Amino acid sequence: MAEFTKDRKTIFSGAQPSGNLTIGNYLGALKNWQLLQDDYNCIYCVVDMHAITVRQTPAELRKRSLETLAVYMACGIDPAKVVFFIQSHVPGHTQLSWVLSCSTMFGELSRMTQFKDKSAKHADNINAGLFTYPVLMAADILLYNADLVPVGSDQKQHIELARDIAQRFNQAYSPTFTVPEGYISKSSARIMSLSDPERKMSKSDPNPQSFVSILDPKDEIIKKFKRAVTDSESIVRLDPNRPGISNLINIYCAFTSKTPEECEKEFEGRGYGDFKLAVGEACADTLTKIQDKYNTYISDKAQLDKILSEGAAQANYIANKTISKVYRKVGFYAKPEVK
Ligand code: ATP
Ligand code: LTN
């Protein structure tokens, strides 16, 4: 069980169990979660309540929530160091979300690009939850007074909003929340789709060729990179006008810890075929190690349940303290304890 100390800053982050986690999730978020676990009090959540803003199959959502935890652990995030839990196990998230929604403007939510993108993708289900999604995300973060939030760059706008909400609440009701900061790594902050390199790689993309899942088998990984959309040139060089090859260079560098210059030199005079195979192999090298660990963790449900139960208890303890404070500050009459 993770033990938190007062001299460390707090980190909160989460991923939706809306599909199998991809190398975008890994390079943009999970890799940093792992790197930060020794120096911060870390709270990592499976945000199942966020996932239902898009229609899910209930049995799959249930199964994937546990699988997501096993993937977190397989990526080297250690339950002895961090708190893991499932969002719906801590009622404080929705309690705080309601209060914060009364300090969030309709206009602010209307400007969120994720809302616009997802509304376009799911035109038949533009529900209120999709619209207020960023308020629940702000509640996730502010509930634990997180200092730092490691995410991919697609979440930058949501973090900015969480900061604005925190500042607005603090001003209206006296200092209550820590104003959080995003932690976004430079090169892998936005891994792009393999089939359309102008778009972000996303685990819920209906086209499985567009993403590599952390749990994809090696031959599938190699095939996906082979088919990745590039351009008609054959020079391996970072170039903002050639997003396909630039994306593959970023992925290669992230998995091999090489710099783009080293990569360009290594593949000088060699075609895209050679390079794509090398990217696939570098990626598969890391992922097969993760998959071995995943298989061990997922086969021990009792252990995963124990981690979730302890994590929920720890998260609820912190969350309840924040909720009591917030309810008092906004003027809710305290529930009488009459015997
Ligand atoms: P969905 O497809 O269901 O919207 P998603 O794949 O975008 O999901 P989330 O669960 O919403 O993933 O995100 C978990 C974390 O992974 C977030 O910090 C997010 O910024 C990061 N992330 C997601 N996709 C990418 C990507 N392509 N590149 C870098 N980081 C990413
Ligand atoms: N909104 C994020 C997932 C998410 C999250 C959070 C990330 C929900 N709550 C709190 C960091 C902190 C996403 O869509 N990628």
Coordinates of C-alpha atoms and ligand atoms in Angstrom, one line a residue:
M1 CA 0.0 0.0 0.0
A2 CA 1.3 3.4 -1.0
E3 CA 2.3 5.7 1.9
F4 CA 2.2 9.4 1.2
T5 CA 4.5 11.9 2.8
K6 CA 3.8 15.6 3.5
D7 CA 7.1 16.8 1.9
R8 CA 6.1 15.6 -1.6
K9 CA 3.9 17.2 -4.1
T10 CA 0.8 15.4 -5.4
I11 CA 0.2 14.0 -8.9
F12 CA -3.1 13.0 -10.3
S13 CA -3.9 11.5 -13.7
G14 CA -6.2 9.0 -15.4
A15 CA -7.1 7.2 -18.6
Q16 CA -10.5 6.1 -19.8
P17 CA -11.2 2.4 -20.1
S18 CA -12.8 3.2 -23.5
G19 CA -10.7 0.7 -25.5
N20 CA -7.3 -1.0 -25.3
L21 CA -4.6 1.5 -24.3
T22 CA -2.4 2.6 -27.2
I23 CA 1.2 3.6 -27.6
G24 CA -0.2 7.2 -27.6
N25 CA -1.4 6.6 -24.1
Y26 CA 1.9 5.0 -23.1
L27 CA 4.3 7.5 -24.6
G28 CA 2.1 10.6 -23.9
A29 CA 1.1 9.7 -20.3
L30 CA 1.9 6.3 -18.7
K31 CA 5.6 6.4 -19.3
N32 CA 5.7 9.7 -17.4
W33 CA 3.4 8.4 -14.6
Q34 CA 6.0 5.7 -14.1
L35 CA 9.0 8.1 -14.1
L36 CA 7.3 10.4 -11.5
Q37 CA 6.3 7.7 -9.0
D38 CA 9.5 7.8 -6.9
D39 CA 9.4 11.6 -6.4
Y40 CA 5.7 12.4 -5.9
N41 CA 2.6 11.2 -4.1
C42 CA 0.9 9.8 -7.1
I43 CA -2.8 9.0 -7.6
Y44 CA -3.7 7.2 -10.8
C45 CA -7.3 6.5 -11.7
V46 CA -9.3 4.5 -14.2
V47 CA -11.8 7.1 -15.2
D48 CA -14.8 4.9 -16.0
M49 CA -17.3 7.8 -15.5
H50 CA -15.6 9.8 -18.2
A51 CA -15.8 6.8 -20.5
I52 CA -19.6 6.6 -20.5
T53 CA -19.8 10.0 -22.2
V54 CA -19.5 7.8 -25.3
R55 CA -21.7 4.8 -25.5
Q56 CA -20.0 1.7 -24.1
T57 CA -21.0 -2.0 -23.9
P58 CA -21.5 -2.5 -20.2
A59 CA -19.8 -6.0 -20.0
E60 CA -16.8 -4.7 -21.9
L61 CA -16.4 -1.5 -19.8
R62 CA -16.4 -3.7 -16.7
K63 CA -13.8 -6.0 -18.1
R64 CA -11.6 -3.2 -19.5
S65 CA -11.6 -1.3 -16.2
L66 CA -9.7 -4.1 -14.6
E67 CA -7.5 -4.6 -17.7
T68 CA -6.6 -0.9 -17.6
L69 CA -5.3 -1.3 -14.1
A70 CA -3.2 -4.4 -15.2
V71 CA -1.8 -2.3 -18.0
Y72 CA -0.8 0.5 -15.6
M73 CA 1.0 -2.0 -13.5
A74 CA 2.6 -3.7 -16.5
C75 CA 4.0 -0.3 -17.5
G76 CA 6.0 -0.4 -14.3
I77 CA 3.7 1.6 -12.1
D78 CA 3.9 0.1 -8.7
P79 CA 0.9 -0.2 -6.4
A80 CA 3.3 -0.1 -3.4
K81 CA 4.3 3.4 -4.4
V82 CA 1.1 4.9 -5.9
V83 CA -2.7 4.9 -5.2
F84 CA -4.7 3.2 -7.9
F85 CA -8.5 3.2 -8.0
I86 CA -11.5 3.3 -10.2
Q87 CA -13.3 6.7 -10.4
S88 CA -16.8 5.3 -9.8
H89 CA -15.6 3.9 -6.4
V90 CA -15.1 7.4 -5.0
P91 CA -18.4 9.4 -4.9
G92 CA -16.5 12.6 -4.1
H93 CA -15.7 13.0 -7.9
T94 CA -19.3 13.5 -8.8
Q95 CA -20.1 15.5 -5.6
L96 CA -17.3 18.0 -6.4
S97 CA -18.2 18.0 -10.0
W98 CA -21.7 19.4 -9.3
V99 CA -20.3 22.2 -7.1
L100 CA -17.6 23.1 -9.6
S101 CA -20.2 23.1 -12.5
C102 CA -21.8 26.1 -10.7
S103 CA -18.4 27.9 -11.1
T104 CA -18.0 27.0 -14.8
M105 CA -19.4 29.0 -17.6
F106 CA -21.4 27.6 -20.5
G107 CA -19.2 29.6 -22.9
E108 CA -16.0 28.0 -21.5
L109 CA -17.3 24.5 -22.0
S110 CA -18.5 25.4 -25.5
R111 CA -14.9 26.3 -26.5
M112 CA -13.4 22.9 -25.6
T113 CA -12.0 21.3 -28.7
Q114 CA -12.4 17.8 -27.4
F115 CA -16.2 18.5 -27.0
K116 CA -16.3 19.8 -30.6
D117 CA -14.4 16.8 -32.0
K118 CA -16.4 14.2 -30.1
S119 CA -19.7 15.9 -30.9
A120 CA -18.8 15.6 -34.6
K121 CA -17.8 12.0 -34.2
H122 CA -20.9 11.0 -32.2
A123 CA -23.5 13.3 -33.8
D124 CA -26.3 11.0 -32.6
N125 CA -25.3 11.2 -29.0
I126 CA -24.2 14.7 -28.0
N127 CA -25.2 14.2 -24.4
A128 CA -24.8 16.6 -21.4
G129 CA -22.0 14.5 -19.9
L130 CA -19.9 15.0 -23.0
F131 CA -20.4 18.7 -22.6
T132 CA -19.6 18.8 -18.8
Y133 CA -16.8 16.2 -19.1
P134 CA -14.1 18.9 -18.3
V135 CA -15.8 19.8 -15.1
L136 CA -15.6 16.2 -13.9
M137 CA -12.0 16.2 -14.9
A138 CA -11.4 19.4 -12.9
A139 CA -13.1 17.7 -9.9
D140 CA -10.8 14.6 -10.3
I141 CA -7.7 16.8 -10.1
L142 CA -8.9 19.4 -7.5
L143 CA -10.3 16.8 -5.1
Y144 CA -6.8 15.6 -4.3
N145 CA -5.2 19.1 -4.5
A146 CA -2.9 17.8 -7.2
D147 CA 0.1 20.0 -8.0
L148 CA 1.0 18.3 -11.3
V149 CA -1.1 16.4 -13.9
P150 CA 0.9 14.3 -16.4
V151 CA -1.1 14.1 -19.7
G152 CA -0.7 14.3 -23.5
S153 CA -1.0 17.7 -25.2
D154 CA -4.6 17.0 -26.2
Q155 CA -5.5 17.6 -22.5
K156 CA -3.8 21.0 -22.2
Q157 CA -7.0 22.9 -22.7
H158 CA -8.8 20.9 -20.0
I159 CA -6.0 21.5 -17.5
E160 CA -6.2 25.3 -18.2
L161 CA -9.9 25.1 -17.5
A162 CA -9.3 23.2 -14.2
R163 CA -6.9 26.0 -13.2
D164 CA -9.4 28.7 -14.0
I165 CA -12.1 26.9 -12.0
A166 CA -9.8 26.5 -9.0
Q167 CA -8.8 30.2 -9.1
R168 CA -12.4 31.3 -9.5
F169 CA -13.5 29.1 -6.5
N170 CA -10.6 30.3 -4.4
Q171 CA -11.5 33.9 -5.0
A172 CA -15.2 33.5 -4.4
Y173 CA -14.9 31.3 -1.2
S174 CA -11.4 31.8 0.2
P175 CA -8.3 29.7 -0.7
T176 CA -9.4 26.0 -1.0
F177 CA -7.8 24.3 -4.0
T178 CA -4.2 24.0 -5.2
V179 CA -4.0 25.4 -8.7
P180 CA -2.7 22.4 -10.8
E181 CA -0.1 22.4 -13.6
G182 CA 0.1 20.2 -16.6
Y183 CA 3.1 18.0 -17.1
I184 CA 3.5 17.4 -20.8
S185 CA 6.6 15.8 -22.4
K186 CA 7.9 17.5 -25.5
S187 CA 8.4 14.9 -28.2
S188 CA 5.7 12.3 -27.4
A189 CA 3.0 14.6 -26.3
R190 CA 0.9 13.9 -29.4
I191 CA 1.4 10.6 -31.2
M192 CA -0.5 10.7 -34.4
S193 CA -2.8 8.1 -36.1
L194 CA -1.0 5.7 -38.4
S195 CA -3.7 5.9 -41.0
D196 CA -4.2 9.7 -40.8
P197 CA -1.2 11.5 -39.4
E198 CA -3.1 14.8 -39.2
R199 CA -5.2 13.3 -36.4
K200 CA -4.3 12.2 -32.9
M201 CA -3.9 8.4 -32.3
S202 CA -6.9 7.4 -30.3
K203 CA -7.8 4.1 -28.7
S204 CA -11.5 4.5 -29.6
D205 CA -10.8 5.0 -33.3
P206 CA -13.0 2.6 -35.3
N207 CA -10.1 1.8 -37.6
P208 CA -7.7 -0.6 -35.8
Q209 CA -5.0 0.2 -38.4
S210 CA -4.8 3.7 -37.0
F211 CA -3.4 2.7 -33.6
V212 CA -1.0 0.3 -32.0
S213 CA -2.4 -1.2 -28.8
I214 CA 0.0 -1.9 -25.9
L215 CA -1.3 -5.5 -26.1
D216 CA -1.0 -6.0 -29.8
P217 CA 1.0 -9.1 -30.8
K218 CA 4.4 -8.5 -32.4
D219 CA 3.4 -9.5 -36.0
E220 CA 0.4 -7.2 -35.8
I221 CA 2.6 -4.3 -34.6
I222 CA 5.1 -4.8 -37.5
K223 CA 2.2 -5.0 -40.0
K224 CA 0.6 -1.8 -38.7
F225 CA 3.8 0.2 -39.0
K226 CA 4.5 -1.3 -42.5
R227 CA 1.1 0.0 -43.6
A228 CA 1.5 3.4 -41.8
V229 CA 0.6 6.3 -44.1
T230 CA 3.7 8.3 -45.1
D231 CA 4.4 10.2 -48.3
S232 CA 5.9 9.6 -51.7
E233 CA 9.4 10.7 -50.7
S234 CA 11.8 8.3 -49.1
I235 CA 14.0 10.4 -46.9
V236 CA 13.8 9.8 -43.2
R237 CA 13.8 13.3 -41.9
L238 CA 11.7 15.3 -39.4
D239 CA 9.6 17.8 -41.4
P240 CA 6.4 19.5 -40.3
N241 CA 5.1 19.2 -43.9
R242 CA 5.5 15.4 -43.8
P243 CA 3.5 14.5 -40.6
G244 CA 3.5 10.7 -41.4
I245 CA 7.2 10.2 -41.4
S246 CA 7.8 12.7 -38.6
N247 CA 5.3 10.8 -36.4
L248 CA 7.2 7.5 -37.1
I249 CA 10.5 9.3 -36.2
N250 CA 9.1 10.5 -32.9
I251 CA 7.8 7.0 -32.1
Y252 CA 11.1 5.4 -33.0
C253 CA 13.0 8.0 -30.8
A254 CA 10.6 7.5 -27.9
F255 CA 11.2 3.7 -27.9
T256 CA 14.9 3.8 -28.5
S257 CA 15.9 6.9 -26.5
K258 CA 17.7 8.2 -29.7
T259 CA 17.5 11.8 -30.9
P260 CA 15.9 12.6 -34.2
E261 CA 19.4 13.5 -35.6
E262 CA 20.7 10.1 -34.6
C263 CA 17.7 8.5 -36.3
E264 CA 18.1 10.5 -39.5
K265 CA 21.7 9.5 -39.7
E266 CA 21.0 5.8 -39.0
F267 CA 18.6 5.7 -41.9
E268 CA 20.4 8.0 -44.4
G269 CA 20.2 6.5 -47.9
R270 CA 17.8 3.7 -46.8
G271 CA 14.2 3.6 -47.8
Y272 CA 11.0 3.8 -45.8
G273 CA 10.6 0.0 -45.8
D274 CA 13.7 -0.5 -43.7
F275 CA 12.8 2.3 -41.4
K276 CA 9.2 1.2 -40.8
L277 CA 10.5 -2.3 -39.9
A278 CA 12.9 -0.8 -37.4
V279 CA 10.1 1.3 -35.8
G280 CA 7.9 -1.8 -35.5
E281 CA 10.7 -3.8 -33.9
A282 CA 11.7 -1.1 -31.5
C283 CA 8.1 -0.7 -30.4
A284 CA 7.5 -4.5 -30.2
D285 CA 10.7 -4.9 -28.0
T286 CA 9.2 -2.7 -25.4
L287 CA 5.6 -3.9 -25.7
T288 CA 6.4 -7.6 -25.5
K289 CA 8.1 -7.0 -22.1
I290 CA 5.0 -5.0 -20.9
Q291 CA 2.8 -7.8 -22.3
D292 CA 4.6 -10.5 -20.3
K293 CA 4.0 -8.6 -17.1
Y294 CA 0.4 -7.8 -18.1
N295 CA -0.3 -11.6 -18.5
T296 CA 0.9 -12.2 -15.0
Y297 CA -1.1 -9.4 -13.4
I298 CA -4.4 -10.0 -15.3
S299 CA -4.4 -13.6 -14.2
D300 CA -4.6 -12.7 -10.5
K301 CA -7.9 -11.0 -10.1
A302 CA -7.9 -11.3 -6.3
Q303 CA -4.7 -9.3 -6.2
L304 CA -6.1 -6.6 -8.6
D305 CA -9.3 -6.4 -6.5
K306 CA -7.2 -6.0 -3.3
I307 CA -5.2 -3.1 -4.9
L308 CA -8.5 -1.4 -6.0
S309 CA -10.1 -1.9 -2.6
E310 CA -7.2 -0.4 -0.7
G311 CA -6.8 2.4 -3.3
A312 CA -10.5 3.4 -3.1
A313 CA -10.2 3.5 0.7
Q314 CA -7.2 5.8 0.5
A315 CA -8.7 8.0 -2.2
N316 CA -12.1 8.2 -0.4
Y317 CA -10.3 9.3 2.8
I318 CA -8.7 12.3 1.0
A319 CA -11.8 13.0 -1.1
N320 CA -14.1 13.1 1.9
K321 CA -12.0 15.7 3.6
T322 CA -12.1 17.9 0.5
I323 CA -15.8 17.5 0.1
S324 CA -16.5 18.4 3.8
K325 CA -14.4 21.5 3.4
V326 CA -16.1 22.5 0.1
Y327 CA -19.6 21.9 1.3
R328 CA -18.9 24.1 4.4
K329 CA -17.4 26.9 2.3
V330 CA -20.3 27.0 -0.2
G331 CA -22.8 27.2 2.7
F332 CA -24.4 23.7 2.8
Y333 CA -26.0 23.0 6.2
A334 CA -24.0 20.3 7.9
K335 CA -25.8 16.9 8.3
P336 CA -26.8 16.7 11.9
E337 CA -25.4 13.7 13.8
V338 CA -28.3 13.2 16.2
K339 CA -28.4 9.9 18.2
Ligands
ATP1 P1 -10.5 8.0 -26.5 O1 -10.1 7.5 -27.8 O2 -11.5 7.1 -25.8 O3 -10.9 9.4 -26.4 P2 -7.7 8.4 -25.8 O4 -6.9 7.3 -26.5 O5 -7.7 9.7 -26.4 O6 -9.2 7.9 -25.5 P3 -7.6 8.9 -22.9 O7 -7.9 7.7 -22.0 O8 -8.6 9.9 -23.0 O9 -7.1 8.4 -24.3 O10 -6.2 9.5 -22.4 C1 -5.3 9.0 -21.4 C2 -4.0 9.8 -21.5 O11 -3.3 9.5 -22.7 C3 -4.2 11.3 -21.5 O12 -3.2 11.9 -20.7 C4 -4.1 11.7 -22.9 O13 -3.6 13.0 -23.1 C5 -3.0 10.7 -23.3 N1 -3.1 10.5 -24.8 C6 -4.1 9.9 -25.5 N2 -3.8 9.8 -26.8 C7 -2.6 10.3 -27.0 C8 -1.7 10.5 -28.1 N3 -2.1 10.1 -29.3 N4 -0.5 11.0 -27.9 C9 -0.1 11.4 -26.7 N5 -0.8 11.2 -25.6 C10 -2.1 10.7 -25.7
LTN2 N1 -9.7 13.7 -19.9 C1 -8.6 12.8 -20.0 C2 -8.8 11.6 -19.0 C3 -8.9 12.2 -17.7 C4 -7.9 12.8 -16.9 C5 -8.5 13.2 -15.7 C6 -6.5 13.0 -17.1 C7 -10.0 12.2 -16.9 N2 -9.8 12.8 -15.7 C8 -7.7 13.8 -14.7 C9 -5.8 13.7 -16.1 C10 -6.4 14.1 -14.9 C11 -8.6 12.3 -21.4 O1 -9.6 12.4 -22.1 N3 -7.5 11.9 -22.0

